Each structure stands twice: as C-alpha cells, then as structure tokens.
Short mmCIF file of C-alpha atoms and ligand atoms in Angstrom, two decimals:
data_model
loop_
_atom_site.label_atom_id
_atom_site.label_comp_id
_atom_site.label_asym_id
_atom_site.label_seq_id
_atom_site.Cartn_x
_atom_site.Cartn_y
_atom_site.Cartn_z
CA UNK Y 1 198.01 -83.52 65.56
CA UNK Y 2 198.38 -83.38 61.99
CA UNK Y 3 196.83 -86.19 61.74
CA UNK Y 4 193.82 -84.27 63.39
CA UNK Y 5 194.35 -81.35 60.97
CA UNK Y 6 193.88 -83.36 58.30
CA UNK Y 7 190.63 -84.84 59.83
CA UNK Y 8 189.19 -81.24 60.42
CA UNK Y 9 189.81 -80.05 57.01
CA UNK Y 10 188.27 -83.43 55.16
CA UNK Y 11 185.58 -83.09 57.51
CA UNK Y 12 184.79 -79.10 56.68
CA UNK Y 13 185.20 -79.55 52.75
CA UNK Y 14 182.96 -82.55 52.69
CA UNK Y 15 179.94 -80.90 54.93
CA UNK Y 16 181.05 -77.45 52.34
CA UNK Y 17 180.63 -79.82 49.40
CA UNK Y 18 176.77 -80.87 50.29
CA UNK Y 19 175.68 -77.46 51.32
CA UNK Y 20 176.48 -76.30 47.53
CA UNK Y 21 174.98 -79.22 46.54
CA UNK Y 22 171.75 -78.56 48.41
CA UNK Y 23 172.03 -74.85 47.37
CA UNK Y 24 172.40 -76.04 43.29
CA UNK Y 25 176.13 -74.66 43.20
CA UNK Y 26 178.14 -76.73 40.27
CA UNK Y 27 181.00 -77.84 42.34
CA UNK Y 28 183.07 -79.38 39.66
CA UNK Y 29 185.48 -77.03 39.91
CA UNK Y 30 186.02 -77.25 43.39
CA UNK Y 31 186.26 -81.22 42.84
CA UNK Y 32 189.05 -80.37 40.32
CA UNK Y 33 190.66 -78.84 43.11
CA UNK Y 34 190.50 -81.13 45.39
CA UNK Y 35 191.64 -83.44 43.50
CA UNK Y 36 194.71 -81.53 42.65
CA UNK Y 37 195.99 -80.53 45.98
CA UNK Y 38 195.58 -84.22 47.16
CA UNK Y 39 197.65 -85.11 44.24
CA UNK Y 40 200.28 -82.90 45.33
CA UNK Y 41 200.27 -84.03 48.76
CA UNK Y 42 200.43 -87.58 47.56
CA UNK Y 43 203.49 -87.11 45.78
CA UNK Y 44 205.27 -84.61 48.49
CA UNK Y 45 204.37 -87.23 50.83
CA UNK Y 46 205.59 -90.23 49.38
CA UNK Y 47 209.30 -88.36 48.31
CA UNK Y 48 209.56 -88.63 52.29
CA UNK Y 49 209.62 -84.33 51.84
CA UNK Y 50 206.79 -83.81 54.80
CA UNK Y 51 208.32 -83.70 58.42
CA UNK Y 52 206.68 -86.61 59.48
CA UNK Y 53 208.11 -88.85 57.45
CA UNK Y 54 211.41 -86.71 56.96
CA UNK Y 55 214.26 -89.43 58.18
CA UNK Y 56 212.08 -91.68 60.60
CA UNK Y 57 211.55 -90.29 63.98
CA UNK Y 58 212.53 -86.84 62.89
CA UNK Y 59 213.95 -84.55 65.81
CA UNK Y 60 214.36 -85.97 69.44
CA UNK Y 61 214.03 -83.24 71.89
CA UNK Y 62 216.91 -83.16 73.88
CA UNK Y 63 217.18 -86.54 76.14
CA UNK Y 64 219.76 -86.17 78.89
CA UNK Y 65 221.13 -89.20 78.89
CA UNK Y 66 225.02 -89.33 80.34
CA UNK Y 67 227.46 -91.73 80.26
CA UNK Y 68 226.87 -91.91 83.56
CA UNK Y 69 223.70 -93.39 82.88
CA UNK Y 70 225.40 -96.07 80.74
CA UNK Y 71 226.86 -99.45 83.27
CA UNK Y 72 229.26 -101.95 81.91
CA UNK Y 73 230.42 -100.30 79.06
CA UNK Y 74 233.98 -98.77 79.92
CA UNK Y 75 235.79 -99.64 77.04
CA UNK Y 76 233.13 -98.82 74.49
CA UNK Y 77 232.61 -95.08 76.22
CA UNK Y 78 236.31 -94.83 76.40
CA UNK Y 79 236.58 -95.74 73.09
CA UNK Y 80 233.51 -93.33 71.83
CA UNK Y 81 234.77 -90.65 74.10
CA UNK Y 82 238.40 -90.74 72.39
CA UNK Y 83 236.72 -90.91 68.68
CA UNK Y 84 234.13 -87.51 69.79
CA UNK Y 85 237.10 -85.89 70.68
CA UNK Y 86 237.75 -85.39 67.02
CA UNK Y 87 234.20 -83.53 66.92
CA UNK Y 88 234.81 -81.30 70.14
CA UNK Y 89 238.32 -80.14 68.92
CA UNK Y 90 237.62 -79.74 65.28
CA UNK Y 91 239.36 -76.15 64.93
CA UNK Y 92 242.33 -78.17 66.08
CA UNK Y 93 241.65 -81.14 63.97
CA UNK Y 94 241.39 -79.08 60.66
CA UNK Y 95 244.34 -77.03 61.50
CA UNK Y 96 246.26 -80.12 61.44
CA UNK Y 97 244.90 -81.32 58.43
CA UNK Y 98 243.12 -84.43 59.39
CA UNK Y 99 240.18 -85.54 57.43
CA UNK Y 100 237.35 -85.23 59.91
CA UNK Y 101 235.58 -87.75 61.99
CA UNK Y 102 232.01 -88.89 59.84
CA UNK Y 103 231.06 -92.00 61.10
CA UNK Y 104 230.91 -94.09 64.32
CA UNK Y 105 229.52 -97.88 63.97
CA UNK Y 106 228.57 -99.35 67.30
CA UNK Y 107 228.55 -102.91 66.78
CA UNK Y 108 227.25 -105.97 69.27
CA UNK Y 109 224.08 -107.90 69.93
CA UNK Y 110 220.51 -106.20 70.59
CA UNK Y 111 220.01 -104.31 73.93
CA UNK Y 112 223.40 -104.11 75.22
CA UNK Y 113 223.21 -99.93 75.15
CA UNK Y 114 223.98 -98.55 71.57
CA UNK Y 115 221.16 -96.30 71.54
CA UNK Y 116 222.38 -94.94 75.19
CA UNK Y 117 225.91 -94.63 73.83
CA UNK Y 118 224.67 -92.61 70.79
CA UNK Y 119 222.43 -90.52 72.91
CA UNK Y 120 225.06 -89.91 75.25
CA UNK Y 121 227.23 -89.13 72.89
CA UNK Y 122 225.18 -86.22 72.01
CA UNK Y 123 224.98 -84.99 75.07
CA UNK Y 124 228.81 -85.34 75.85
CA UNK Y 125 228.92 -83.10 72.17
CA UNK Y 126 226.18 -81.02 73.05
CA UNK Y 127 224.55 -81.76 69.47
CA UNK Y 128 221.25 -82.01 68.39
CA UNK Y 129 220.19 -85.98 68.12
CA UNK Y 130 217.90 -87.20 65.43
CA UNK Y 131 217.44 -90.73 65.53
CA UNK Y 132 216.03 -93.07 62.56
CA UNK Y 133 216.10 -96.83 61.82
CA UNK Y 134 217.82 -97.86 58.65
CA UNK Y 135 214.03 -99.53 57.71
CA UNK Y 136 212.69 -96.18 57.74
CA UNK Y 137 214.84 -95.30 54.58
CA UNK Y 138 213.27 -97.91 52.41
CA UNK Y 139 210.52 -97.58 50.95
CA UNK Y 140 208.40 -99.71 47.80
CA UNK Y 141 209.40 -96.24 45.58
CA UNK Y 142 212.40 -95.74 43.96
CA UNK Y 143 214.07 -92.80 45.11
CA UNK Y 144 212.29 -92.20 48.22
CA UNK Y 145 214.80 -93.92 50.30
CA UNK Y 146 217.61 -91.52 48.89
CA UNK Y 147 215.16 -88.21 49.49
CA UNK Y 148 214.90 -89.43 53.09
CA UNK Y 149 218.95 -89.88 53.72
CA UNK Y 150 219.16 -86.39 51.98
CA UNK Y 151 216.24 -84.97 54.30
CA UNK Y 152 217.75 -86.38 57.25
CA UNK Y 153 221.09 -84.48 56.91
CA UNK Y 154 219.40 -81.44 55.92
CA UNK Y 155 216.89 -81.31 58.68
CA UNK Y 156 220.13 -82.05 61.14
CA UNK Y 157 221.79 -78.70 59.90
CA UNK Y 158 218.36 -76.85 59.82
CA UNK Y 159 217.99 -78.08 63.42
CA UNK Y 160 221.44 -77.22 64.85
CA UNK Y 161 221.20 -73.76 63.52
CA UNK Y 162 217.83 -73.28 64.70
CA UNK Y 163 219.00 -74.17 68.11
CA UNK Y 164 222.32 -72.48 67.48
CA UNK Y 165 224.66 -75.59 68.09
CA UNK Y 166 227.87 -76.33 66.33
CA UNK Y 167 227.11 -79.97 65.84
CA UNK Y 168 224.75 -82.80 64.94
CA UNK Y 169 224.67 -86.50 65.38
CA UNK Y 170 222.09 -88.23 63.06
CA UNK Y 171 221.74 -91.89 64.10
CA UNK Y 172 220.83 -94.71 62.11
CA UNK Y 173 219.63 -97.73 64.09
CA UNK Y 174 219.69 -101.45 62.02
CA UNK Y 175 222.16 -99.77 59.58
CA UNK Y 176 222.58 -103.30 57.69
CA UNK Y 177 219.12 -102.97 56.28
CA UNK Y 178 219.68 -99.06 54.51
CA UNK Y 179 223.78 -100.31 54.26
CA UNK Y 180 223.54 -103.87 52.80
CA UNK Y 181 226.23 -105.22 50.82
CA UNK Y 182 224.80 -103.55 47.13
CA UNK Y 183 223.99 -105.95 44.83
CA UNK Y 184 222.80 -108.03 47.43
CA UNK Y 185 218.87 -107.11 46.99
CA UNK Y 186 217.72 -108.43 43.46
CA UNK Y 187 214.10 -106.97 43.63
CA UNK Y 188 214.95 -103.49 43.13
CA UNK Y 189 217.46 -100.59 42.95
CA UNK Y 190 215.96 -98.81 45.66
CA UNK Y 191 218.12 -100.21 48.57
CA UNK Y 192 221.80 -99.22 46.57
CA UNK Y 193 220.27 -96.06 45.69
CA UNK Y 194 219.62 -95.37 49.21
CA UNK Y 195 223.21 -96.30 50.58
CA UNK Y 196 225.07 -94.87 47.68
CA UNK Y 197 222.97 -91.28 48.72
CA UNK Y 198 224.38 -92.32 52.20
CA UNK Y 199 227.68 -92.59 51.23
CA UNK Y 200 227.57 -89.10 49.12
CA UNK Y 201 226.58 -87.30 51.84
CA UNK Y 202 229.26 -88.36 54.43
CA UNK Y 203 231.84 -87.65 51.65
CA UNK Y 204 230.56 -84.38 51.46
CA UNK Y 205 230.45 -83.67 55.48
CA UNK Y 206 233.74 -81.06 56.03
CA UNK Y 207 234.97 -79.51 59.00
CA UNK Y 208 234.96 -76.29 58.15
CA UNK Y 209 230.92 -76.29 57.86
CA UNK Y 210 229.18 -74.35 60.05
CA UNK Y 211 227.59 -77.36 61.43
CA UNK Y 212 229.24 -80.34 62.38
CA UNK Y 213 227.28 -83.59 61.45
CA UNK Y 214 228.23 -87.26 62.86
CA UNK Y 215 226.86 -89.97 61.73
CA UNK Y 216 226.28 -93.33 64.31
CA UNK Y 217 225.51 -96.60 62.72
CA UNK Y 218 224.51 -99.15 64.80
CA UNK Y 219 224.19 -102.91 63.69
CA UNK Y 220 224.02 -106.71 65.12
CA UNK Y 221 225.19 -107.74 62.31
CA UNK Y 222 228.26 -105.76 60.70
CA UNK Y 223 229.39 -108.54 58.59
CA UNK Y 224 226.35 -107.54 56.14
CA UNK Y 225 227.18 -104.05 55.91
CA UNK Y 226 229.04 -103.39 52.67
CA UNK Y 227 232.75 -102.79 52.56
CA UNK Y 228 232.25 -99.21 51.27
CA UNK Y 229 230.84 -97.88 54.54
CA UNK Y 230 233.80 -99.07 56.46
CA UNK Y 231 236.24 -97.70 53.96
CA UNK Y 232 238.14 -94.87 56.03
CA UNK Y 233 236.24 -91.72 55.75
CA UNK Y 234 233.02 -92.91 55.99
CA UNK Y 235 232.34 -95.40 58.95
CA UNK Y 236 236.08 -96.05 60.09
CA UNK Y 237 235.38 -96.04 63.74
CA UNK Y 238 234.17 -99.54 64.85
CA UNK Y 239 233.04 -99.61 68.75
CA UNK Y 240 232.33 -103.32 69.99
CA UNK Y 241 229.57 -102.91 72.38
CA UNK Y 242 229.28 -106.43 73.93
CA UNK Y 243 227.30 -108.14 76.43
CA UNK Y 244 228.22 -106.85 79.88
CA UNK Y 245 230.53 -109.19 81.85
CA UNK Y 246 229.74 -109.82 85.67
CA UNK Y 247 230.85 -106.32 86.84
CA UNK Y 248 229.26 -104.88 84.25
CA UNK Y 249 225.75 -106.66 84.88
CA UNK Y 250 226.35 -105.44 89.01
CA UNK Y 251 226.89 -101.76 87.51
CA UNK Y 252 223.37 -101.87 85.33
CA UNK Y 253 221.59 -103.70 88.06
CA UNK Y 254 222.52 -100.78 90.18
CA UNK Y 255 221.23 -98.06 87.64
CA UNK Y 256 218.08 -99.68 87.10
CA UNK Y 257 217.27 -100.74 90.79
CA UNK Y 258 218.51 -96.81 91.89
CA UNK Y 259 215.23 -95.52 91.91
CA UNK Y 260 213.33 -98.31 93.19
CA UNK Y 261 212.79 -99.22 96.83
CA UNK Y 262 215.04 -102.33 97.77
CA UNK Y 263 215.11 -104.29 100.62
CA UNK Y 264 218.29 -104.72 103.43
CA UNK Y 265 218.59 -108.21 102.18
CA UNK Y 266 218.92 -107.70 98.36
CA UNK Y 267 221.67 -109.16 96.70
CA UNK Y 268 222.70 -107.69 93.76
CA UNK Y 269 226.16 -109.07 93.23
CA UNK Y 270 223.93 -112.65 93.39
CA UNK Y 271 221.93 -111.55 90.72
CA UNK Y 272 224.42 -110.24 88.43
CA UNK Y 273 226.05 -113.80 89.25
CA UNK Y 274 222.94 -115.30 87.67
CA UNK Y 275 222.47 -113.60 84.83
CA UNK Y 276 225.61 -114.85 82.37
CA UNK Y 277 224.53 -113.87 78.70
CA UNK Y 278 222.02 -111.30 79.97
CA UNK Y 279 222.16 -107.98 78.29
CA UNK Y 280 221.78 -104.47 79.52
CA UNK Y 281 217.92 -104.36 78.27
CA UNK Y 282 217.22 -107.57 79.68
CA UNK Y 283 218.54 -106.51 83.07
CA UNK Y 284 216.06 -103.75 83.22
CA UNK Y 285 213.67 -105.68 82.72
CA UNK Y 286 214.80 -107.92 85.43
CA UNK Y 287 214.60 -104.87 87.46
CA UNK Y 288 211.25 -103.71 86.44
CA UNK Y 289 209.64 -107.73 86.82
CA UNK Y 290 210.67 -107.51 90.33
CA UNK Y 291 208.84 -104.24 91.01
CA UNK Y 292 205.73 -105.40 89.18
CA UNK Y 293 206.02 -108.56 91.26
CA UNK Y 294 206.57 -106.86 94.86
CA UNK Y 295 203.66 -104.40 94.07
CA UNK Y 296 201.17 -107.72 92.98
CA UNK Y 297 202.25 -108.66 96.28
CA UNK Y 298 201.57 -105.23 97.95
CA UNK Y 299 205.10 -105.70 99.29
CA UNK Y 300 206.41 -102.19 100.30
CA UNK Y 301 209.66 -103.53 99.37
CA UNK Y 302 211.40 -105.46 96.24
CA UNK Y 303 213.51 -108.26 97.70
CA UNK Y 304 216.06 -110.70 96.67
CA UNK Y 305 212.95 -113.30 96.20
CA UNK Y 306 211.12 -110.93 93.74
CA UNK Y 307 214.30 -110.05 91.74
CA UNK Y 308 215.36 -114.16 91.40
CA UNK Y 309 211.36 -114.73 90.19
CA UNK Y 310 212.15 -111.63 87.66
CA UNK Y 311 215.11 -113.26 86.43
CA UNK Y 312 213.19 -116.57 85.37
CA UNK Y 313 210.38 -114.77 84.15
CA UNK Y 314 212.99 -112.51 81.65
CA UNK Y 315 214.79 -115.73 80.80
CA UNK Y 316 211.56 -118.24 80.54
CA UNK Y 317 208.54 -116.10 80.28
CA UNK Y 318 205.45 -115.58 82.44
CA UNK Y 319 204.07 -118.42 84.54
CA UNK Y 320 201.73 -120.67 82.91
CA UNK Y 321 198.21 -121.54 84.77
CA UNK Y 322 198.85 -125.38 83.23
CA UNK Y 323 198.28 -127.88 85.73
CA UNK Y 324 199.24 -131.34 84.61
CA UNK Y 325 197.42 -134.44 86.16
CA UNK Y 326 199.35 -136.08 89.02
CA UNK Y 327 201.33 -138.55 87.47
CA UNK Y 328 202.49 -136.33 84.77
CA UNK Y 329 203.69 -133.65 87.45
CA UNK Y 330 205.40 -136.78 89.25
CA UNK Y 331 206.99 -137.49 85.87
CA UNK Y 332 208.24 -134.05 85.84
CA UNK Y 333 209.17 -133.33 89.17
CA UNK Y 334 211.46 -136.90 88.67
CA UNK Y 335 212.94 -135.56 85.57
CA UNK Y 336 213.82 -132.07 87.03
CA UNK Y 337 214.91 -134.03 90.07
CA UNK Y 338 217.37 -135.73 87.96
CA UNK Y 339 219.08 -132.45 86.47
CA UNK Y 340 219.26 -130.58 89.72
CA UNK Y 341 220.90 -133.87 91.62
CA UNK Y 342 222.96 -134.54 88.91
CA UNK Y 343 224.12 -131.10 88.36
CA UNK Y 344 224.88 -130.81 91.87
CA UNK Y 345 227.05 -134.14 92.10
CA UNK Y 346 228.70 -132.48 89.39
CA UNK Y 347 229.63 -129.09 89.94
CA UNK Y 348 228.35 -128.98 93.74
CA UNK Y 349 227.26 -125.56 94.94
CA UNK Y 350 226.09 -124.88 91.39
CA UNK Y 351 222.35 -125.58 91.68
CA UNK Y 352 220.06 -122.07 92.33
CA UNK Y 353 216.69 -123.75 92.43
CA UNK Y 354 214.94 -126.53 90.73
CA UNK Y 355 211.13 -125.96 90.15
CA UNK Y 356 208.15 -127.42 88.49
CA UNK Y 357 206.43 -124.43 87.54
CA UNK Y 358 205.61 -124.07 84.17
CA UNK Y 359 206.77 -120.86 82.43
CA UNK Y 360 207.38 -120.15 78.46
CA UNK Y 361 207.98 -123.25 76.42
CA UNK Y 362 209.49 -125.15 79.78
CA UNK Y 363 206.99 -127.16 81.72
CA UNK Y 364 209.59 -127.09 84.65
CA UNK Y 365 213.42 -125.94 84.53
CA UNK Y 366 216.40 -125.97 87.03
CA UNK Y 367 218.78 -123.31 87.35
CA UNK Y 368 222.39 -123.33 87.37
CA UNK Y 369 224.48 -120.68 88.24
CA UNK Y 370 227.62 -120.09 87.10
CA UNK Y 371 230.77 -119.54 89.77
CA UNK Y 372 232.09 -117.32 87.11
CA UNK Y 373 231.73 -116.05 83.65
CA UNK Y 374 232.72 -118.83 80.89
CA UNK Y 375 234.43 -117.92 77.81
CA UNK Y 376 236.27 -121.06 77.16
CA UNK Y 377 235.05 -124.62 77.74
CA UNK Y 378 236.86 -127.92 77.88
CA UNK Y 379 236.10 -131.24 77.00
CA UNK Y 380 235.13 -132.05 80.63
CA UNK Y 381 232.64 -128.89 81.22
CA UNK Y 382 230.81 -129.75 77.76
CA UNK Y 383 230.57 -133.36 78.59
CA UNK Y 384 229.11 -132.58 82.37
CA UNK Y 385 226.36 -129.92 80.86
CA UNK Y 386 225.89 -133.01 78.73
CA UNK Y 387 225.37 -135.21 81.65
CA UNK Y 388 223.05 -132.51 83.20
CA UNK Y 389 220.75 -132.25 79.73
CA UNK Y 390 220.75 -136.45 79.79
CA UNK Y 391 219.91 -136.38 83.51
CA UNK Y 392 216.29 -135.83 83.47
CA UNK Y 393 215.23 -138.83 80.75
CA UNK Y 394 217.74 -140.99 82.78
CA UNK Y 395 216.18 -140.59 86.35
CA UNK Y 396 212.81 -140.95 84.03
CA UNK Y 397 214.02 -144.50 83.31
CA UNK Y 398 215.85 -145.17 86.49
CA UNK Y 399 212.45 -144.34 88.75
CA UNK Y 400 209.72 -144.71 86.21
CA UNK Y 401 210.85 -147.43 83.85
CA UNK Y 402 210.53 -145.40 80.85
CA UNK Y 403 211.19 -141.71 79.08
CA UNK Y 404 208.97 -138.74 77.91
CA UNK Y 405 208.65 -136.68 75.49
CA UNK Y 406 209.75 -134.28 77.80
CA UNK Y 407 213.58 -135.05 77.05
CA UNK Y 408 213.02 -133.53 73.39
CA UNK Y 409 214.85 -130.30 74.33
CA UNK Y 410 217.58 -131.66 76.82
CA UNK Y 411 218.32 -134.27 73.73
CA UNK Y 412 218.73 -131.16 70.67
CA UNK Y 413 221.21 -129.76 73.60
CA UNK Y 414 222.88 -132.58 74.02
CA UNK Y 415 223.72 -133.17 70.23
CA UNK Y 416 224.58 -129.62 70.34
CA UNK Y 417 227.05 -130.17 72.82
CA UNK Y 418 228.69 -133.40 71.08
CA UNK Y 419 228.66 -131.26 67.78
CA UNK Y 420 230.58 -128.12 69.55
CA UNK Y 421 232.97 -130.85 71.18
CA UNK Y 422 234.02 -132.23 67.81
CA UNK Y 423 234.08 -129.41 65.92
CA UNK Y 424 236.71 -127.83 68.38
CA UNK Y 425 238.97 -131.06 68.12
CA UNK Y 426 238.15 -132.42 71.29
CA UNK Y 427 236.67 -135.42 70.26
CA UNK Y 428 238.16 -139.04 69.54
CA UNK Y 429 238.51 -137.72 65.86
CA UNK Y 430 241.20 -135.16 67.00
CA UNK Y 431 241.16 -131.75 65.06
CA UNK Y 432 238.77 -132.40 62.01
CA UNK Y 433 236.89 -130.02 59.67
CA UNK Y 434 233.55 -130.07 59.90
CA UNK Y 435 233.51 -129.88 56.03
CA UNK Y 436 235.15 -133.01 55.66
CA UNK Y 437 233.05 -134.96 57.81
CA UNK Y 438 230.08 -137.08 56.00
CA UNK Y 439 226.86 -136.57 57.69
CA UNK Y 440 227.06 -140.17 58.59
CA UNK Y 441 230.79 -139.93 60.42
CA UNK Y 442 229.21 -136.68 62.24
CA UNK Y 443 226.01 -138.81 63.39
CA UNK Y 444 228.36 -141.64 64.02
CA UNK Y 445 231.22 -139.48 66.45
CA UNK Y 446 227.82 -137.98 68.28
CA UNK Y 447 226.09 -140.68 69.02
CA UNK Y 448 228.99 -142.44 70.46
CA UNK Y 449 229.87 -139.43 72.67
CA UNK Y 450 226.05 -139.27 73.46
CA UNK Y 451 225.60 -142.67 74.33
CA UNK Y 452 228.97 -143.18 76.75
CA UNK Y 453 227.61 -139.97 78.86
CA UNK Y 454 224.22 -141.66 79.27
CA UNK Y 455 225.92 -144.59 80.54
CA UNK Y 456 227.88 -142.22 83.04
CA UNK Y 457 225.04 -140.56 84.24
CA UNK Y 458 223.05 -143.85 84.59
CA UNK Y 459 225.79 -144.88 86.80
CA UNK Y 460 225.81 -141.54 89.02
CA UNK Y 461 222.14 -141.39 89.63
CA UNK Y 462 221.85 -145.12 90.11
CA UNK Y 463 223.06 -144.67 93.61
CA UNK Y 464 220.87 -141.68 94.46
CA UNK Y 465 217.26 -143.08 93.65
CA UNK Y 466 216.17 -142.63 97.08
CA UNK Y 467 217.22 -138.66 96.73
CA UNK Y 468 215.68 -138.42 93.78
CA UNK Y 469 212.32 -139.44 95.13
CA UNK Y 470 212.91 -137.52 97.94
CA UNK Y 471 213.56 -134.58 95.95
CA UNK Y 472 210.30 -134.81 93.38
CA UNK Y 473 208.05 -135.24 96.40
CA UNK Y 474 209.21 -131.92 97.47
CA UNK Y 475 209.15 -130.62 94.35
CA UNK Y 476 205.13 -132.10 93.70
CA UNK Y 477 204.23 -130.90 97.69
CA UNK Y 478 205.89 -127.13 97.02
CA UNK Y 479 206.57 -126.88 93.47
CA UNK Y 480 210.19 -125.27 94.47
CA UNK Y 481 213.32 -126.20 95.88
CA UNK Y 482 215.89 -124.24 96.39
CA UNK Y 483 219.47 -125.03 95.97
CA UNK Y 484 220.73 -125.05 99.61
CA UNK Y 485 217.37 -127.03 100.35
CA UNK Y 486 218.82 -129.35 97.46
CA UNK Y 487 222.28 -129.93 99.26
CA UNK Y 488 220.16 -130.18 102.77
CA UNK Y 489 218.53 -132.86 101.18
CA UNK Y 490 221.58 -134.90 99.60
CA UNK Y 491 223.49 -134.66 103.04
CA UNK Y 492 220.50 -135.72 105.00
CA UNK Y 493 220.55 -138.84 102.05
CA UNK Y 494 224.50 -139.55 102.80
CA UNK Y 495 224.44 -139.71 106.35
CA UNK Y 496 221.73 -142.31 106.53
CA UNK Y 497 223.01 -144.58 103.94
P1 LIG U 501 218.93 -102.80 69.12
O1 LIG U 501 220.30 -103.48 68.88
O2 LIG U 501 218.15 -103.76 69.99
O3 LIG U 501 218.78 -101.46 68.69
P2 LIG U 501 220.71 -101.41 71.62
O4 LIG U 501 221.72 -102.16 71.54
O5 LIG U 501 220.52 -99.94 70.98
O6 LIG U 501 219.34 -102.31 70.80
P3 LIG U 501 219.26 -99.97 73.62
O7 LIG U 501 217.97 -99.48 73.22
O8 LIG U 501 220.22 -98.58 74.35
O9 LIG U 501 220.24 -100.98 73.06
O10 LIG U 501 218.81 -100.52 75.06
C1 LIG U 501 217.33 -100.84 75.00
C2 LIG U 501 217.20 -100.71 77.09
O11 LIG U 501 218.08 -101.17 77.65
C3 LIG U 501 217.76 -99.14 77.14
O12 LIG U 501 216.94 -98.70 77.21
C4 LIG U 501 218.12 -99.24 78.74
O13 LIG U 501 217.18 -99.06 79.82
C5 LIG U 501 218.80 -100.93 78.96
N1 LIG U 501 220.29 -100.84 78.69
C6 LIG U 501 221.05 -101.84 77.73
N2 LIG U 501 222.17 -101.58 77.95
C7 LIG U 501 222.71 -100.69 79.16
C8 LIG U 501 223.58 -100.32 79.85
N3 LIG U 501 224.52 -100.90 78.88
N4 LIG U 501 223.47 -99.45 81.15
C9 LIG U 501 222.19 -99.34 81.38
N5 LIG U 501 220.78 -99.72 80.82
C10 LIG U 501 221.30 -100.41 79.54
#
C-alpha cells in the first residue's frame, strides 16, 4: 500500500513537471523542494523511524495460537506458563518487592516451536505481540539498530495503550545475531551499540509502568549470546525447547492431521516411531506432503503409504526422474540389498523399507525404524550401525567383484562412527582425550575398527548371497521392497537352504 502511494506521488510529480516545462515555467524551485523532501525521507527511513522499518515485522494482528496448539513441549509449556505468572500477577509481584520478569530465552533446534510458544504466551497473557528477527536490527549505518530497538519498545507501549491492553510481548527471533558477544564483531561497533540499547531498554522496564513489556528471545545458539544478556534482570529465565520424543511427535502429528481426511488404517504411532530426530516443523511438513501426494493421486483420503512417502520426502528430498542404465541399477540394488539384509540380520524387524528410487542426494536408501528413541549408544550398537553402513560396499564386492563410488557417504559415516567409538572411550585405546591423539594415532585406530567390522560384515553376508541377488532382483523390478517383504524373502531363503 505504502509502496503504491509512493509510486502515485512520483508519477503525478513527474507529469506535473513535464506539464510546467511545456508551459515554459521555471521549475528550479520545485526541483529544490523535491530534492529536500527526498533527503528528509531517506534520513527518516534509514533511522528506522518509518512504521515499515520500525522493529522489523512490526505489529502482527492477534494470532490465536494457544498452548493447546503446540504438541510435545509439555515441559517447555509448563516452565513458560510458570514464568508468565509473574506477568499476570504483576501487582502481587510488585507488592512483594520482587523484581519483574523482563526476559525469557527460548533455546533449541530450529523448527521446534519457539515462535509458536511466544505467540501462545501472548494469547495466554492477553498481550499485544510484536515480532522481529535479530538480523532486522542490524544495518550498515551506525546507530540504526539502536534506533530500531528503541522504536520497537515504543511501538509495543503505543499499541498496548491503543488496544487498552496492559501487556506487550516483544518476540526477537535469532537473538544471537543481535545479542552476540560484544567485541566479537570486528567490522564496526553497530552490533555492540544495538545490544547495549536492548540492555538499556530491558533495564528500564518496571512493574509499575502502565504497560508491562516482556521480551521473549529465541536462539539456536545460546552459547553465542553475550553473558550480559543472561544476567539476572535480563533474560534470566531460560526455557529449553527440545526436539520432541515419540509421544511428542505423535501429539504433533495428531495436531497437524486433525484438519485432514485420514484413512481408517492410518497408524500415526508408526509414523511417530519412524521419525526420530524430526522437529515439529518437519512433522508439519510430513502431514502437508502426505496430503499433497493424496491429492496428486486423486485419492480422497490420506493413507499410510502417503504418510510414509512424505517421511522419505521430508528426510531426503523430492523423487528424481533419474534413470540409471540397467547394469548401474543392478549394482545399486545389490548395494541397497546389502544394507537391508545386514540391517535385518543385526537388528531383526528393524527395516522399514528399501528402495532404489533416487531422492535428493541419495541414489537409493534403506530406512531403519528404531524400536524406541535412542539417546545413549553402546559400543555394540555403534559397531552394528557401522556394519550396516559398510554392508552396501561389501555386498557389491561379494556379488559383483568390485566396488563403486556409491559407498562414499557410507564410508564417511563409518569413519564418523569410528571417531565416536574412540572419543567416547569405547575403543581398545581406552579413555583418551581427543586432543592428545595425533592425527596418525586417530587414523590408525579408526582404520583398525573399520577393517575389523568390514571383515565381520563380509562373513555375515557371505551365506546370504542368494538372498542378496533375490532382493536386488525384486528391487530392479518394483523399485521398493517393504520390511515385511524382506523378512518373508529371508525366511524363504532360510527354509530353502
Ligand atoms: P526457528 O528456530 O527456525 O525460528 P521455531 O522453533 O521458532 O523455528 P516455529 O516457527 O515455531 O519454530 O515452528 C515452525 C512450524 O512448525 C510451526 O508453524 C508449526 O506448524 C510447526 N511446529 C513446530 N513445532 C511444533 C509443535 N511443537 N507443535 C505443533 N507444531 C509445531
């Protein structure tokens, strides 16, 4: 709207000038006036005083997000609600001489619902909600960031008064950009001035003010924040917003599928089990992609198949139309069959499905479903994981007599796992400090582990060469084989031998 008005004024002005020139009028005074007007506008804009640039996105109209719309964050919600009581009961807080709560820091991985929590906090406390990102405060021009910090606090007060509300919540996402450790930016002092201004504004917040302001900051990197921000009286409440566990993932999936037509057979618990490590944003995307897949297939209901495919899409990316040549496809199938059979032998019932459909960076993949969420790994677990990684290359050697570049990422993962074994004190080196190991010692230790595991996988898969070929054949024929089909094939092979 603002842009359109600007364009209309500029267009009319230009037309008027041309008209005056044709009429033979001296337009120098008009030009001078226009120049001065432009200069004034430029200064005001750069100082962050225009509504559009005042505190980033400025006022967001009441978004009715409540705590009930957030799944799997029971602890964070509980801690946040507890802190918000300070805001709701500000009169009692003041009577007891308790320092008002000025800032809450939400920290955790991306997409876990920090913005949602801040919005729900505004609904819960009946506060106006202003949202800005740390990067919006930082400009090339010295002093602009500080101006914008001042402006967003003023705007919060002004809006609350206008809407006759007693509270305002200012949500600053990516707080580490604005609140990074002072002195860490060498280019100029703009960052430091902006942070200082935020500290000044927060120090000035009092419970006796007519509008109570609470600043909620969100960051993925609390370690980068200036210690002054975490001092009591600033962001002195920290709420951790973690990736959801299985129950949490189920709750989030239920929330995001509530408005979608699900088939009777849909088992959201199975999807929750398969999505360890997914954030709320990933799960929202799974529900959305599943609906898109159903729509594409003209299916009136979303089925389990759509949801499973959506998980693959969110995890690995869109299906690619790549069609490898027949011999390459067979090699790929043998490679994946190696991962899948080793996975099933080492961890029975663990393979969800195996496919040679290319997605994102992966030419094919084998998806394992963990029995439960895992937070601690034993040496045996890590070695088995390494065996499953190496099994693709080992199967290629056993059946085709040579390896290919398709194992590059598997080897990278195997090396990473070997390092984890060594640095966690689980290797034959015993408990060692990583920094005391030379590059050569680290290399030798990880090569020893990997060679040993490679030999182990080769002897594990050698008796299953028939199964490897049979599974590869099925994969070439139908691209995807489910865990159940794989288990049936292994059973058949066992009975035949
Ligand atoms: P970032 O750190 O990247 O800013 P964030 O933690 O602020 O991310 P949100 O912006 O709150 O994450 O979440 C993005 C989207 O993901 C939400 O709009 C919502 O659809 C979904 N989502 C994330 N977490 C949850 C959750 N716990 N419950 C329900 N939906 C969620």
